mmCIF file of C-alpha atoms in Angstrom:
data_model
loop_
_atom_site.group_PDB
_atom_site.id
_atom_site.type_symbol
_atom_site.label_atom_id
_atom_site.label_comp_id
_atom_site.label_asym_id
_atom_site.label_seq_id
_atom_site.Cartn_x
_atom_site.Cartn_y
_atom_site.Cartn_z
ATOM 1 C CA MET A 165 -9.931 -36.821 15.161
ATOM 2 C CA SER A 166 -10.348 -36.977 11.412
ATOM 3 C CA GLN A 167 -7.928 -39.416 9.834
ATOM 4 C CA GLY A 168 -7.234 -37.168 6.863
ATOM 5 C CA GLN A 169 -5.658 -34.402 8.952
ATOM 6 C CA TRP A 170 -1.976 -33.761 8.456
ATOM 7 C CA TYR A 171 0.302 -32.875 11.363
ATOM 8 C CA PRO A 172 3.985 -32.773 10.383
ATOM 9 C CA PRO A 173 6.226 -34.508 12.932
ATOM 10 C CA GLU A 174 8.321 -31.372 13.433
ATOM 11 C CA TRP A 175 5.392 -29.249 14.640
ATOM 12 C CA PRO A 176 5.659 -29.999 18.404
ATOM 13 C CA ASP A 177 9.346 -29.089 18.547
ATOM 14 C CA ARG A 178 8.752 -25.898 16.590
ATOM 15 C CA ILE A 179 5.829 -24.942 18.837
ATOM 16 C CA ARG A 180 8.022 -25.421 21.910
ATOM 17 C CA ALA A 181 10.796 -23.343 20.373
ATOM 18 C CA LEU A 182 8.375 -20.522 19.488
ATOM 19 C CA ALA A 183 6.932 -20.506 23.020
ATOM 20 C CA ALA A 184 10.458 -20.391 24.490
ATOM 21 C CA GLY A 185 11.495 -17.483 22.300
ATOM 22 C CA GLU A 186 13.994 -19.654 20.430
ATOM 23 C CA LEU A 187 12.171 -19.378 17.108
ATOM 24 C CA THR A 188 11.321 -16.222 15.188
ATOM 25 C CA ALA A 189 8.121 -16.398 13.172
ATOM 26 C CA VAL A 190 8.588 -16.022 9.425
ATOM 27 C CA ALA A 191 6.576 -13.230 7.805
ATOM 28 C CA PRO A 192 3.783 -14.818 5.728
ATOM 29 C CA ARG A 193 3.826 -14.389 1.968
ATOM 30 C CA ARG A 194 0.542 -13.297 0.393
ATOM 31 C CA ALA A 195 -1.142 -15.905 -1.751
ATOM 32 C CA ALA A 196 -4.444 -16.793 -3.388
ATOM 33 C CA THR A 197 -6.240 -20.011 -4.234
ATOM 34 C CA VAL A 198 -9.406 -20.652 -6.238
ATOM 35 C CA MET A 199 -12.179 -23.160 -5.642
ATOM 36 C CA LEU A 200 -13.105 -23.659 -9.293
ATOM 37 C CA LEU A 201 -16.629 -25.068 -9.631
ATOM 38 C CA ARG A 202 -18.731 -26.579 -12.385
ATOM 39 C CA ASP A 203 -22.183 -28.084 -12.230
ATOM 40 C CA ALA A 204 -22.433 -31.867 -12.463
ATOM 41 C CA GLY A 205 -23.237 -32.969 -15.983
ATOM 42 C CA THR A 206 -21.231 -30.147 -17.584
ATOM 43 C CA GLY A 207 -17.617 -30.077 -18.627
ATOM 44 C CA GLY A 208 -17.677 -33.367 -20.513
ATOM 45 C CA GLY A 209 -16.841 -35.588 -17.541
ATOM 46 C CA ALA A 210 -18.589 -38.686 -16.238
ATOM 47 C CA ASP A 211 -19.943 -37.532 -12.892
ATOM 48 C CA GLY A 212 -21.543 -40.777 -11.781
ATOM 49 C CA GLY A 213 -24.986 -39.318 -11.156
ATOM 50 C CA THR A 214 -23.667 -36.593 -8.872
ATOM 51 C CA THR A 215 -25.892 -33.555 -8.421
ATOM 52 C CA GLY A 216 -24.756 -30.118 -7.354
ATOM 53 C CA PRO A 217 -21.463 -28.431 -8.102
ATOM 54 C CA LEU A 218 -18.118 -30.180 -8.416
ATOM 55 C CA VAL A 219 -14.853 -28.597 -7.342
ATOM 56 C CA HIS A 220 -11.517 -28.950 -9.135
ATOM 57 C CA MET A 221 -8.805 -30.311 -6.841
ATOM 58 C CA LEU A 222 -5.217 -31.336 -7.304
ATOM 59 C CA ARG A 223 -2.903 -33.477 -5.220
ATOM 60 C CA ARG A 224 0.392 -31.797 -4.493
ATOM 61 C CA ARG A 225 3.457 -33.903 -5.190
ATOM 62 C CA THR A 226 4.967 -35.474 -2.093
ATOM 63 C CA SER A 227 8.265 -33.828 -3.039
ATOM 64 C CA MET A 228 6.784 -30.345 -2.502
ATOM 65 C CA ALA A 229 8.310 -28.500 0.462
ATOM 66 C CA PHE A 230 4.909 -27.139 1.522
ATOM 67 C CA ALA A 231 1.871 -29.411 1.948
ATOM 68 C CA GLY A 232 3.353 -32.291 -0.021
ATOM 69 C CA GLY A 233 0.795 -35.049 -0.664
ATOM 70 C CA MET A 234 -2.127 -32.798 0.254
ATOM 71 C CA TYR A 235 -5.256 -32.297 -1.829
ATOM 72 C CA ALA A 236 -5.721 -28.598 -2.523
ATOM 73 C CA TYR A 237 -7.058 -26.075 -5.028
ATOM 74 C CA PRO A 238 -5.076 -24.273 -7.741
ATOM 75 C CA GLY A 239 -3.193 -21.409 -6.160
ATOM 76 C CA GLY A 240 0.097 -19.854 -5.200
ATOM 77 C CA GLY A 241 1.957 -16.788 -4.074
ATOM 78 C CA VAL A 242 1.634 -13.209 -5.263
ATOM 79 C CA ASP A 243 4.152 -12.249 -7.954
ATOM 80 C CA PRO A 244 5.750 -8.851 -7.182
ATOM 81 C CA ARG A 245 4.829 -7.819 -10.716
ATOM 82 C CA ASP A 246 1.108 -8.437 -10.057
ATOM 83 C CA ASP A 247 0.748 -4.877 -8.755
ATOM 84 C CA ASP A 248 3.521 -2.914 -10.465
ATOM 85 C CA ARG A 249 1.048 -1.201 -12.799
ATOM 86 C CA LEU A 250 -2.667 -1.036 -13.459
ATOM 87 C CA ILE A 251 -4.066 -3.727 -15.722
ATOM 88 C CA GLY A 252 -7.221 -4.055 -17.792
ATOM 89 C CA TRP A 253 -9.918 -4.626 -15.205
ATOM 90 C CA ALA A 254 -13.600 -5.581 -15.232
ATOM 91 C CA GLY A 255 -15.886 -5.950 -12.251
ATOM 92 C CA PRO A 256 -15.894 -4.209 -8.876
ATOM 93 C CA PRO A 257 -13.346 -1.380 -8.660
ATOM 94 C CA LEU A 258 -10.051 -2.046 -6.932
ATOM 95 C CA GLU A 259 -10.983 0.141 -3.973
ATOM 96 C CA GLN A 260 -14.014 -2.077 -3.361
ATOM 97 C CA TRP A 261 -11.850 -5.172 -3.590
ATOM 98 C CA ALA A 262 -9.376 -3.664 -1.123
ATOM 99 C CA ALA A 263 -12.149 -3.162 1.422
ATOM 100 C CA ARG A 264 -13.467 -6.690 0.880
ATOM 101 C CA LEU A 265 -10.037 -8.321 1.155
ATOM 102 C CA GLY A 266 -8.983 -6.226 4.137
ATOM 103 C CA VAL A 267 -5.892 -4.719 2.514
ATOM 104 C CA ALA A 268 -4.776 -1.109 2.627
ATOM 105 C CA THR A 269 -4.419 -0.158 -1.030
ATOM 106 C CA ALA A 270 -5.860 -0.778 -4.477
ATOM 107 C CA ALA A 271 -2.460 -2.070 -5.613
ATOM 108 C CA GLU A 272 -2.491 -4.729 -2.897
ATOM 109 C CA ALA A 273 -5.994 -5.784 -3.916
ATOM 110 C CA GLN A 274 -4.935 -6.047 -7.550
ATOM 111 C CA ALA A 275 -1.969 -8.220 -6.572
ATOM 112 C CA VAL A 276 -4.135 -10.695 -4.650
ATOM 113 C CA VAL A 277 -6.847 -10.947 -7.320
ATOM 114 C CA CYS A 278 -4.230 -11.204 -10.077
ATOM 115 C CA ALA A 279 -2.553 -14.031 -8.193
ATOM 116 C CA ALA A 280 -5.870 -15.892 -8.022
ATOM 117 C CA VAL A 281 -6.524 -15.559 -11.764
ATOM 118 C CA ARG A 282 -2.920 -16.138 -12.835
ATOM 119 C CA GLU A 283 -2.458 -19.241 -10.680
ATOM 120 C CA THR A 284 -5.718 -20.739 -11.933
ATOM 121 C CA PHE A 285 -4.441 -20.376 -15.488
ATOM 122 C CA GLU A 286 -0.982 -21.671 -14.603
ATOM 123 C CA GLU A 287 -2.192 -24.732 -12.683
ATOM 124 C CA ALA A 288 -5.482 -25.596 -14.390
ATOM 125 C CA GLY A 289 -5.371 -23.902 -17.799
ATOM 126 C CA VAL A 290 -8.510 -21.893 -16.995
ATOM 127 C CA LEU A 291 -8.463 -18.138 -17.590
ATOM 128 C CA LEU A 292 -10.899 -15.712 -15.944
ATOM 129 C CA ALA A 293 -10.373 -12.924 -18.460
ATOM 130 C CA GLY A 294 -11.939 -11.680 -21.661
ATOM 131 C CA PRO A 295 -11.598 -9.190 -24.513
ATOM 132 C CA ALA A 296 -14.109 -6.841 -22.836
ATOM 133 C CA PRO A 297 -16.239 -6.572 -19.700
ATOM 134 C CA GLY A 298 -18.990 -9.173 -19.966
ATOM 135 C CA ALA A 299 -16.954 -11.436 -22.265
ATOM 136 C CA VAL A 300 -14.640 -14.325 -21.423
ATOM 137 C CA VAL A 301 -12.161 -16.218 -23.549
ATOM 138 C CA GLY A 302 -13.226 -19.607 -24.883
ATOM 139 C CA ASP A 303 -10.867 -22.472 -25.628
ATOM 140 C CA THR A 304 -7.408 -21.948 -24.083
ATOM 141 C CA THR A 305 -5.875 -25.255 -25.132
ATOM 142 C CA GLY A 306 -3.972 -24.141 -28.252
ATOM 143 C CA ASP A 307 -0.194 -24.204 -28.556
ATOM 144 C CA ASP A 308 0.008 -20.413 -28.303
ATOM 145 C CA TRP A 309 -1.916 -20.424 -25.035
ATOM 146 C CA GLU A 310 0.266 -23.205 -23.690
ATOM 147 C CA ALA A 311 3.422 -21.271 -24.571
ATOM 148 C CA ASP A 312 2.126 -18.266 -22.642
ATOM 149 C CA ARG A 313 1.107 -20.427 -19.695
ATOM 150 C CA LYS A 314 4.588 -21.927 -19.458
ATOM 151 C CA ALA A 315 6.168 -18.467 -19.713
ATOM 152 C CA LEU A 316 4.008 -17.304 -16.809
ATOM 153 C CA VAL A 317 5.010 -20.319 -14.730
ATOM 154 C CA ALA A 318 8.679 -19.656 -15.449
ATOM 155 C CA ARG A 319 8.164 -15.944 -14.613
ATOM 156 C CA ASP A 320 9.543 -15.077 -18.051
ATOM 157 C CA LEU A 321 6.250 -13.231 -18.672
ATOM 158 C CA SER A 322 4.350 -11.050 -16.236
ATOM 159 C CA PHE A 323 0.595 -11.417 -15.979
ATOM 160 C CA ALA A 324 0.148 -7.729 -16.826
ATOM 161 C CA ASP A 325 2.173 -8.140 -20.036
ATOM 162 C CA PHE A 326 0.260 -11.318 -20.880
ATOM 163 C CA LEU A 327 -3.113 -9.568 -20.585
ATOM 164 C CA GLU A 328 -1.949 -6.477 -22.463
ATOM 165 C CA ARG A 329 -0.421 -8.436 -25.319
ATOM 166 C CA ARG A 330 -3.618 -10.417 -25.804
ATOM 167 C CA GLY A 331 -5.915 -7.407 -25.352
ATOM 168 C CA LEU A 332 -7.662 -8.924 -22.340
ATOM 169 C CA VAL A 333 -9.215 -7.545 -19.167
ATOM 170 C CA LEU A 334 -9.236 -9.455 -15.899
ATOM 171 C CA ARG A 335 -12.808 -10.481 -15.014
ATOM 172 C CA SER A 336 -12.792 -9.854 -11.263
ATOM 173 C CA ASP A 337 -16.582 -10.159 -11.289
ATOM 174 C CA LEU A 338 -16.171 -13.884 -11.974
ATOM 175 C CA LEU A 339 -14.533 -14.305 -8.563
ATOM 176 C CA GLY A 340 -15.993 -14.249 -5.082
ATOM 177 C CA ALA A 341 -13.791 -13.897 -2.002
ATOM 178 C CA TRP A 342 -14.641 -16.738 0.395
ATOM 179 C CA ALA A 343 -12.130 -17.069 3.255
ATOM 180 C CA ARG A 344 -8.701 -16.068 4.520
ATOM 181 C CA TRP A 345 -6.304 -18.359 6.377
ATOM 182 C CA ILE A 346 -2.780 -17.623 7.611
ATOM 183 C CA THR A 347 -0.200 -20.370 8.056
ATOM 184 C CA PRO A 348 0.667 -20.898 11.762
ATOM 185 C CA GLU A 349 3.552 -18.865 13.187
ATOM 186 C CA PHE A 350 5.622 -21.965 13.908
ATOM 187 C CA GLU A 351 5.710 -23.086 10.265
ATOM 188 C CA PRO A 352 8.944 -22.496 8.306
ATOM 189 C CA ARG A 353 6.959 -21.546 5.182
ATOM 190 C CA ARG A 354 4.034 -19.268 5.816
ATOM 191 C CA TYR A 355 1.281 -17.890 3.584
ATOM 192 C CA ASP A 356 -1.473 -15.342 4.089
ATOM 193 C CA THR A 357 -3.958 -16.915 1.696
ATOM 194 C CA TRP A 358 -7.257 -15.640 0.329
ATOM 195 C CA PHE A 359 -9.652 -18.343 -0.890
ATOM 196 C CA PHE A 360 -11.871 -17.442 -3.839
ATOM 197 C CA VAL A 361 -14.731 -19.232 -5.565
ATOM 198 C CA ALA A 362 -15.357 -19.125 -9.326
ATOM 199 C CA ALA A 363 -17.367 -21.019 -11.929
ATOM 200 C CA LEU A 364 -15.669 -22.705 -14.883
ATOM 201 C CA PRO A 365 -16.247 -20.390 -17.874
ATOM 202 C CA GLU A 366 -18.309 -21.808 -20.724
ATOM 203 C CA GLY A 367 -16.103 -23.261 -23.448
ATOM 204 C CA GLN A 368 -13.102 -23.782 -21.197
ATOM 205 C CA ARG A 369 -11.943 -26.968 -19.542
ATOM 206 C CA THR A 370 -9.347 -27.787 -16.941
ATOM 207 C CA ARG A 371 -6.103 -29.459 -17.897
ATOM 208 C CA ASP A 372 -3.673 -31.492 -15.797
ATOM 209 C CA VAL A 373 -0.730 -29.168 -16.389
ATOM 210 C CA SER A 374 0.575 -28.245 -12.945
ATOM 211 C CA THR A 375 4.154 -29.317 -12.301
ATOM 212 C CA GLU A 376 3.354 -29.157 -8.576
ATOM 213 C CA ALA A 377 0.623 -31.815 -8.738
ATOM 214 C CA ASP A 378 0.581 -35.513 -9.611
ATOM 215 C CA ARG A 379 -3.201 -35.840 -9.876
ATOM 216 C CA THR A 380 -6.271 -33.689 -10.537
ATOM 217 C CA GLU A 381 -9.979 -34.433 -10.339
ATOM 218 C CA TRP A 382 -13.443 -32.923 -10.236
ATOM 219 C CA ILE A 383 -15.218 -34.008 -7.072
ATOM 220 C CA ALA A 384 -18.334 -33.058 -5.115
ATOM 221 C CA PRO A 385 -17.300 -31.029 -2.043
ATOM 222 C CA GLY A 386 -19.280 -33.317 0.264
ATOM 223 C CA GLU A 387 -17.635 -36.417 -1.220
ATOM 224 C CA ALA A 388 -14.160 -34.900 -0.824
ATOM 225 C CA ALA A 389 -14.918 -34.086 2.832
ATOM 226 C CA ARG A 390 -16.254 -37.610 3.391
ATOM 227 C CA ARG A 391 -13.082 -39.123 1.961
ATOM 228 C CA TYR A 392 -11.037 -36.842 4.210
ATOM 229 C CA ASP A 393 -13.014 -38.051 7.231
ATOM 230 C CA ALA A 394 -12.408 -41.648 6.138
ATOM 231 C CA GLY A 395 -8.665 -41.042 5.900
ATOM 232 C CA GLU A 396 -8.615 -41.512 2.119
ATOM 233 C CA LEU A 397 -7.569 -37.958 1.211
ATOM 234 C CA LEU A 398 -5.052 -35.824 3.073
ATOM 235 C CA MET A 399 -5.907 -32.139 3.435
ATOM 236 C CA MET A 400 -5.041 -29.181 5.568
ATOM 237 C CA PRO A 401 -7.679 -27.422 7.725
ATOM 238 C CA PRO A 402 -8.489 -24.567 5.297
ATOM 239 C CA THR A 403 -9.228 -27.018 2.495
ATOM 240 C CA VAL A 404 -11.524 -29.193 4.595
ATOM 241 C CA THR A 405 -13.314 -26.185 6.050
ATOM 242 C CA THR A 406 -14.007 -24.598 2.672
ATOM 243 C CA LEU A 407 -15.199 -27.919 1.242
ATOM 244 C CA ARG A 408 -17.703 -28.269 4.059
ATOM 245 C CA ALA A 409 -18.856 -24.683 3.500
ATOM 246 C CA LEU A 410 -19.590 -25.436 -0.171
ATOM 247 C CA THR A 411 -21.776 -28.489 0.435
ATOM 248 C CA PRO A 412 -25.147 -26.697 0.878
ATOM 249 C CA TYR A 413 -25.085 -25.078 -2.570
ATOM 250 C CA ARG A 414 -26.928 -26.671 -5.456
ATOM 251 C CA THR A 415 -25.129 -24.926 -8.320
ATOM 252 C CA ALA A 416 -21.848 -23.173 -8.991
ATOM 253 C CA ALA A 417 -23.736 -19.911 -9.529
ATOM 254 C CA GLU A 418 -25.462 -20.281 -6.167
ATOM 255 C CA ALA A 419 -22.130 -20.753 -4.412
ATOM 256 C CA LEU A 420 -20.635 -17.755 -6.203
ATOM 257 C CA GLY A 421 -23.627 -15.669 -5.169
ATOM 258 C CA ALA A 422 -23.063 -16.638 -1.529
ATOM 259 C CA ALA A 423 -19.465 -15.411 -1.505
ATOM 260 C CA GLU A 424 -20.353 -11.862 -0.533
ATOM 261 C CA GLY A 425 -21.709 -13.049 2.794
ATOM 262 C CA GLN A 426 -18.650 -15.072 3.780
ATOM 263 C CA ASP A 427 -16.488 -13.943 6.695
ATOM 264 C CA LEU A 428 -12.963 -12.936 5.623
ATOM 265 C CA ALA A 429 -11.588 -12.488 9.135
ATOM 266 C CA PRO A 430 -8.140 -14.167 9.066
ATOM 267 C CA VAL A 431 -7.954 -17.595 10.677
ATOM 268 C CA LEU A 432 -4.635 -18.239 12.441
ATOM 269 C CA ALA A 433 -3.756 -21.358 14.419
ATOM 270 C CA GLN A 434 -2.853 -20.968 18.070
ATOM 271 C CA ALA A 435 -0.541 -23.129 20.193
ATOM 272 C CA ARG A 436 -0.464 -23.077 23.977
ATOM 273 C CA LEU A 437 0.951 -25.053 26.888
ATOM 274 C CA GLU A 438 -1.778 -26.626 28.994
ATOM 275 C CA GLY A 439 -0.654 -28.885 31.829
ATOM 276 C CA GLY A 440 1.501 -31.577 30.305
ATOM 277 C CA GLU A 441 0.316 -30.969 26.762
ATOM 278 C CA LEU A 442 0.750 -28.642 23.857
ATOM 279 C CA VAL A 443 -2.671 -27.736 22.491
ATOM 280 C CA LEU A 444 -2.858 -26.730 18.847
ATOM 281 C CA SER A 445 -6.131 -25.181 17.711
ATOM 282 C CA TRP A 446 -7.767 -23.119 14.994
ATOM 283 C CA PRO A 447 -10.197 -20.692 16.684
ATOM 284 C CA GLY A 448 -13.735 -21.511 15.626
ATOM 285 C CA TYR A 449 -12.796 -24.889 14.119
ATOM 286 C CA GLU A 450 -12.699 -27.335 16.995
ATOM 287 C CA GLU A 451 -12.441 -30.438 14.800
ATOM 288 C CA PHE A 452 -8.791 -29.604 14.146
ATOM 289 C CA THR A 453 -7.714 -29.230 17.773
ATOM 290 C CA ARG A 454 -4.667 -31.366 18.456
ATOM 291 C CA HIS A 455 -3.058 -32.370 21.782
ATOM 292 C CA VAL A 456 0.618 -33.428 21.767
ATOM 293 C CA PRO A 457 3.042 -34.144 24.631
ATOM 294 C CA ALA A 458 4.733 -31.014 25.961
ATOM 295 C CA ALA A 459 8.023 -32.814 26.605
ATOM 296 C CA GLY A 460 10.079 -35.425 24.847
ATOM 297 C CA PRO A 461 10.827 -35.903 21.157
ATOM 298 C CA GLY A 462 8.609 -34.294 18.541
ATOM 299 C CA GLY A 463 6.325 -36.420 16.462
ATOM 300 C CA GLY A 464 2.864 -35.039 16.151
ATOM 301 C CA GLY A 465 1.924 -37.353 13.319
ATOM 302 C CA ALA A 466 -1.717 -37.709 12.350
#
């Protein structure tokens, strides 16, 4: 069992309650997260001789109600205003995105993709948008950009209004849909999350601006997975799995080009009673299987 895996101590009791019909599963909230990549040697950082792409990760504050202390990517929930009207759009049409994401309508697709782009700007200061198709904004570090970013975080400004006011179109062609994971039914906070991959636009740089994180870093996906295996970094299964999936690619562009072939079938954890144990598993990802006692006090710590 990997030492970096996180199993909250309340999970066994919640699994028992769900199996006994004493717990009603919470409907998952739709969300999006972005694996933002840059090639080693770009972006102005000291990469220590690393080759291949680096991924931008943040460590969620331990005070966060969901996944506190975990290393993750920039991301968050869909804002209801992300699909209340059509926005300036570049890249594949919304109907094509809906088919790729497995949602029923163009509006739903817009909401998920908007969430990915908006959250990346809110949590990393990177904006996947431009004044026209084929163009992308450059430096986003000015005071005016920061004021807009904070207004988005506070929900004082909708993403649609932000784009319209600045005369920008969302560059959906800069994103590739990579995976989809749904928080287990026994969790009190649940998310139906699409994972995207994107390359850091030229001229932009990430900033440590997220109020939900206490640390950010650029790291090679293979190195992050190794540190998870060594128990140095805490992560949840979707993060580890996507990191491992990124390791074969030699450049950010190569990884983005591979997104189209990734399976977006939702991954949902399963819990079952087996003899004297509760068995928690993620179908297709055996490394995360966990066995906990079926009776007695909870406490499924890592």
